[in-house]
Protein backbone atom coordinates (compact mmCIF):
# COMPACT_ATOMS: atom_id res chain seq x y z
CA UNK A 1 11.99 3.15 -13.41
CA UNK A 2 14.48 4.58 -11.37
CA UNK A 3 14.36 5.71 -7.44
CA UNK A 4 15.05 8.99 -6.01
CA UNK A 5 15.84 10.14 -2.32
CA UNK A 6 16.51 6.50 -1.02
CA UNK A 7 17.30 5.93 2.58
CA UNK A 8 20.66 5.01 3.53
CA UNK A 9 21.12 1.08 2.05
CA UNK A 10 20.33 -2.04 3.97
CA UNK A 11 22.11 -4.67 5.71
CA UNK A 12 20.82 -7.94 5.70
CA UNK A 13 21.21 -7.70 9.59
CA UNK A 14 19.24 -4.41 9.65
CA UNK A 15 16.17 -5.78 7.33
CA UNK A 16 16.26 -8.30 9.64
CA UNK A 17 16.07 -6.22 12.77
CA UNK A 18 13.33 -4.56 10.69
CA UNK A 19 10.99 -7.52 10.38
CA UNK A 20 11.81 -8.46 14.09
CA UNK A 21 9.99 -4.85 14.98
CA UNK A 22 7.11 -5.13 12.51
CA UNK A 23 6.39 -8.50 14.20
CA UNK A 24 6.62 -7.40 17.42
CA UNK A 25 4.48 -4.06 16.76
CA UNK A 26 1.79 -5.40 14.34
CA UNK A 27 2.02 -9.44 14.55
CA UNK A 28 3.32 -9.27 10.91
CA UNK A 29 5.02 -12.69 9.07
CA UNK A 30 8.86 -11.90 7.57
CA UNK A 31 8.03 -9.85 4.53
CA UNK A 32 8.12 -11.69 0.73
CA UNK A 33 11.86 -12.62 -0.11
CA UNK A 34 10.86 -10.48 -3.55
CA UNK A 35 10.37 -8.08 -1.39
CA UNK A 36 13.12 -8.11 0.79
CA UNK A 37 15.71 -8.30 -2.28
CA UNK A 38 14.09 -5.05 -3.50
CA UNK A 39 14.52 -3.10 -0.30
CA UNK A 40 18.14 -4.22 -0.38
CA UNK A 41 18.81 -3.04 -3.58
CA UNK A 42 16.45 0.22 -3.23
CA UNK A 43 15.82 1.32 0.79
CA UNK A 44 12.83 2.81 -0.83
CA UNK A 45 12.39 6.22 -3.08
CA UNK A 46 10.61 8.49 -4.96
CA UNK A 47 9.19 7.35 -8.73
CA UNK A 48 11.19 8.62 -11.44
CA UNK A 49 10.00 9.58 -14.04
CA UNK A 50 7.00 10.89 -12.15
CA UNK A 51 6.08 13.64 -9.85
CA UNK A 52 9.67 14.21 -8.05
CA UNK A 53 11.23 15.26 -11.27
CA UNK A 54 8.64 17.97 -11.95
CA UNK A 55 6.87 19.05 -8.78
CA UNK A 56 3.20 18.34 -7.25
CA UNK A 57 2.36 21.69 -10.06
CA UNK A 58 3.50 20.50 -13.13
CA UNK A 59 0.97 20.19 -15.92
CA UNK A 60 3.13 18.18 -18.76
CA UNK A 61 5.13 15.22 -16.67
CA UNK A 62 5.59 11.26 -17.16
CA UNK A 63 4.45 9.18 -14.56
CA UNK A 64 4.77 5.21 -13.94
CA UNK A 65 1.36 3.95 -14.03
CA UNK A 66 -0.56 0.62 -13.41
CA UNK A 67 -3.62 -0.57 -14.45
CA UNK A 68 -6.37 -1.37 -11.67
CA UNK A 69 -9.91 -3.47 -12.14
CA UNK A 70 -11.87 -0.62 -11.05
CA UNK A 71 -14.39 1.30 -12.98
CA UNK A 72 -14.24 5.21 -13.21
CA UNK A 73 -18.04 5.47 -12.47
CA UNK A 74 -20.41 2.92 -12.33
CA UNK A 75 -21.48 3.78 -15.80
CA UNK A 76 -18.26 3.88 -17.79
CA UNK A 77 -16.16 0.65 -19.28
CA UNK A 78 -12.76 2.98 -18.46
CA UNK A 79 -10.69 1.49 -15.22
CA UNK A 80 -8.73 3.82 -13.24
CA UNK A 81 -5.00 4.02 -13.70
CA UNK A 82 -2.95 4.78 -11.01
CA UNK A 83 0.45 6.04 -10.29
CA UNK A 84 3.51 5.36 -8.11
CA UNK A 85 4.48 7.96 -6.17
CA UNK A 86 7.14 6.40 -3.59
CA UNK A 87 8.06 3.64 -1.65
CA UNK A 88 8.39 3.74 2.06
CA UNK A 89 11.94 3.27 3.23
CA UNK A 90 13.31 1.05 6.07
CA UNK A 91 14.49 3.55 9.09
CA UNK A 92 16.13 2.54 11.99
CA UNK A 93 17.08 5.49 14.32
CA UNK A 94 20.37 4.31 15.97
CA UNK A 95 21.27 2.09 13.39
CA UNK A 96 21.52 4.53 10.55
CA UNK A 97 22.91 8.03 9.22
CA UNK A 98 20.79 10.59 9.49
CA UNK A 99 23.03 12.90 7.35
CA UNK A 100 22.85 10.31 4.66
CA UNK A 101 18.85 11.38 4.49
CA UNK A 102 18.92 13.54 1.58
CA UNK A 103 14.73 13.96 1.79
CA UNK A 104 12.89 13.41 4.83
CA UNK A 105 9.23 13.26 3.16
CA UNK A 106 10.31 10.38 1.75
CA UNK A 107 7.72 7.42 3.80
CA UNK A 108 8.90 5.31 7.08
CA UNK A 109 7.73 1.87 6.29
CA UNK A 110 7.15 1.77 10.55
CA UNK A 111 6.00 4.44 11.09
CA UNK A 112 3.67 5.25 7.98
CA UNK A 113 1.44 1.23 9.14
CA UNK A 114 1.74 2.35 12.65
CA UNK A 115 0.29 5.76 11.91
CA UNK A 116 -2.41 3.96 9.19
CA UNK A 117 -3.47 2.17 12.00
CA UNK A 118 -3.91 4.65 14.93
CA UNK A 119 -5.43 7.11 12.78
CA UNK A 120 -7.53 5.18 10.19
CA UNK A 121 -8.99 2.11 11.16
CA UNK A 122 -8.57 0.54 7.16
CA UNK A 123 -5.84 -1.87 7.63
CA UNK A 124 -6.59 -5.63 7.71
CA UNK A 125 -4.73 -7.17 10.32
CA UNK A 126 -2.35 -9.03 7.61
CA UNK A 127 -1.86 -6.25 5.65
CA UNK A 128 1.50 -3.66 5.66
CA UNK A 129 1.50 -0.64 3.03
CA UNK A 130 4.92 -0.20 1.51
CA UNK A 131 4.12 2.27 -1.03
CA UNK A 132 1.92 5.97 -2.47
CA UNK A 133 -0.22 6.60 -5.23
CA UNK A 134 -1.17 9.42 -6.72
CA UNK A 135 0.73 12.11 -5.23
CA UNK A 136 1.90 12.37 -1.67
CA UNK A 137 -1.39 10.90 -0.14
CA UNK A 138 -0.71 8.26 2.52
CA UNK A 139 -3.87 6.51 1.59
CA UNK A 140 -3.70 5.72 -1.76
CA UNK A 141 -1.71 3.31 -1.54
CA UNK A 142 0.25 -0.04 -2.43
CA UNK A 143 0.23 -2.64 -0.14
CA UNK A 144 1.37 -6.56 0.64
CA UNK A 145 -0.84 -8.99 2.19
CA UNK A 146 1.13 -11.34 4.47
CA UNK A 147 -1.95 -13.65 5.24
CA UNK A 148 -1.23 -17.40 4.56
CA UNK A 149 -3.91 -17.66 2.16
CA UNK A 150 -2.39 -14.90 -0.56
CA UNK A 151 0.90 -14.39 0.51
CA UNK A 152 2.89 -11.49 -1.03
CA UNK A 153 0.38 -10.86 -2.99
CA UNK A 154 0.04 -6.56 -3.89
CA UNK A 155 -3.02 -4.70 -3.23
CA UNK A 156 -4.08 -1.50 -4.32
CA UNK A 157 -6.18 1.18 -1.76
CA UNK A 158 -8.24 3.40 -3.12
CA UNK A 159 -8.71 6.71 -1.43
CA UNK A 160 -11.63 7.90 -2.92
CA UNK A 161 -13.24 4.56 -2.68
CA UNK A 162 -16.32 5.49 -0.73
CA UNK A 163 -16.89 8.43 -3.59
CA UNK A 164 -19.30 6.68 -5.67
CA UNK A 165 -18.56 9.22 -8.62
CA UNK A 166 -14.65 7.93 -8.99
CA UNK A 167 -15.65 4.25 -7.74
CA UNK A 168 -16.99 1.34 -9.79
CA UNK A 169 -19.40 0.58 -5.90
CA UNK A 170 -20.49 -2.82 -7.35
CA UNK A 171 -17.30 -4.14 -7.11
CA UNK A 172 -16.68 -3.49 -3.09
CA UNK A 173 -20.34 -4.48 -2.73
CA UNK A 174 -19.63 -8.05 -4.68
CA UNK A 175 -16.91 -8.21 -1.83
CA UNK A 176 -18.60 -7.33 0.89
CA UNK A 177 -21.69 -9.80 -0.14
CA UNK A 178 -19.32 -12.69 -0.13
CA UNK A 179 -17.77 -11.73 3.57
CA UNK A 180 -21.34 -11.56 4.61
CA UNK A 181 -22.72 -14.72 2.89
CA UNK A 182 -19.22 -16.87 4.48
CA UNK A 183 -20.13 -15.43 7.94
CA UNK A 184 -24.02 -15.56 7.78
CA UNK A 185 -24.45 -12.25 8.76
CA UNK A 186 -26.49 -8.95 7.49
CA UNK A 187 -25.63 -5.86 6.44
CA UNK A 188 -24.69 -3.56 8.98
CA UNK A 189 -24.80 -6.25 11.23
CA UNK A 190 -23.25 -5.16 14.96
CA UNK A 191 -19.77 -6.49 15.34
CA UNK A 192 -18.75 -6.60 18.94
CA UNK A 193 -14.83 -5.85 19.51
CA UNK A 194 -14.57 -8.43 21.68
CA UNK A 195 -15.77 -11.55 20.33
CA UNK A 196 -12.96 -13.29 17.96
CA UNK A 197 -15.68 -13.98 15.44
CA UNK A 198 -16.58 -10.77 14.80
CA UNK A 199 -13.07 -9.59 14.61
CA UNK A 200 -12.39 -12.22 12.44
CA UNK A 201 -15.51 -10.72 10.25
CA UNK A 202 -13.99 -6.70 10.92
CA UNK A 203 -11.12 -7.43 9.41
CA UNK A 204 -12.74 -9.24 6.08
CA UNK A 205 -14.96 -6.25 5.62
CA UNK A 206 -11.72 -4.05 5.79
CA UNK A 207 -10.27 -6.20 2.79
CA UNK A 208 -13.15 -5.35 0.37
CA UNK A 209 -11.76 -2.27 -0.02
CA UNK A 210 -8.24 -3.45 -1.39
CA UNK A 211 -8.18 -4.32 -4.78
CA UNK A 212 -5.85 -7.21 -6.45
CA UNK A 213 -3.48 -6.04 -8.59
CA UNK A 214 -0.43 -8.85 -8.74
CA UNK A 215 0.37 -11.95 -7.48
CA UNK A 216 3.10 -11.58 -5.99
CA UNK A 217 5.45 -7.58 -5.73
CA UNK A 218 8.27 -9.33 -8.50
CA UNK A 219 5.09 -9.89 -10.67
CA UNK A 220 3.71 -6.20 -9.77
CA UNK A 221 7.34 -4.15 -9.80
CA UNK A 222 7.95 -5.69 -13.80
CA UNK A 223 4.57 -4.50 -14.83
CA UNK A 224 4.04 -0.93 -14.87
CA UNK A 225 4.25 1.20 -17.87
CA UNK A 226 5.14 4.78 -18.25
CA UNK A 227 2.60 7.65 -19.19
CA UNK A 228 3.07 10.94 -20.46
CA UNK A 229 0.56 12.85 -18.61
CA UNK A 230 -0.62 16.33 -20.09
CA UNK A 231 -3.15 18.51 -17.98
């Protein structure tokens, strides 16, 4: 797997800055140190092989894919396989060459989590995306958690998870039946915005919908394989 497009390389200093920001803007822990390394070797980039070497039209491309848990349609033993797309890069206005940017659609790690979560309200608290699926679609997406509990560990986001024709529903309804029986509440129970329980609750519910795919991102980044894809 190689990257395409990446943003101008990182500094240890301006990573660092970097984290500083994301914890002031969204409360976030220092990212994984797997993590970390691979943004200072890569400052993100588009898949290759994959959709940048052919265009969003081709009809005979390779793509790097990874396998997910979840079910085509509720009635089919066939799990959906998704592909990378990009991953966001680190961009720090001042700090960094803008006529180094060779492609500007290229994701803002920033900005893409702080326009998932003033547009869409489908990010748990503990959660920063740091990569696309599927095509340009900002959500389908790869994401780290940065709770204590699963630390680094890499989450997938469906975007046509509420579609019950592409989505195996049991398995976000096994999820949400756990969040409910922990919190001893019912379904469709009203959540008030201001009591810390129910937030606490919110952002659980949000969390069904992200689906475990590695460990940790070293685990996830060695395990894709490469498809040749023929429409």
């Amino acid at each position: 797997m190689k990257l395409l497009y990446s943003f101008p390389p990182l500094t240890k200093e301006l990573l660092q800055e970097q984290m500083s920001i994301l914890k002031d803007m969204f409360g976030f822990a220092e990212l994984p140190l797997d993590y970390q390394e691979f943004l200072l070797q890569n400052n993100g980039g588009f898949v290759s092989p994959g959709l940048i070497d052919s265009g969003d039209t081709a009809t005979d491309y390779k793509q790097i894919c990874f396998d997910t848990t979840l079910l085509k349609t509720l009635d089919s033993t066939q799990t959906i396989k998704a592909s990378l797309y990009s991953f966001s890069a680190v961009w720090l206005n001042d700090k960094m060459d803008k006529d180094a940017v060779e492609q500007w659609d290229l994701f803002e790690l920033m900005a893409s989590n702080r326009y998932l979560r003033s547009y869409f309200d489908i990010m748990p608290n503990q959660m920063i995306a740091i990569g696309s699926c599927n095509g340009r679609n900002p959500l389908d997406m790869i994401c780290l958690s940065l709770a204590e509990k699963d630390f680094g560990a890499v989450y997938y986001y469906f975007n046509n998870a509420n579609g019950p024709e592409h989505f195996e529903g049991s398995y976000q309804q096994s999820q949400l039946q756990k969040v409910y029986d922990t919190y001893g509440i019912e379904h469709n129970s009203f959540l008030s915005s201001s009591s810390q329980k129910d937030a606490v609750v919110h952002d659980a519910i949000l969390k069904t919908y992200f689906v475990k795919i590695a460990d940790s991102f070293k685990d996830f980044i060695s395990s894709p394989n490469i498809l040749h894809v023929v429409d």
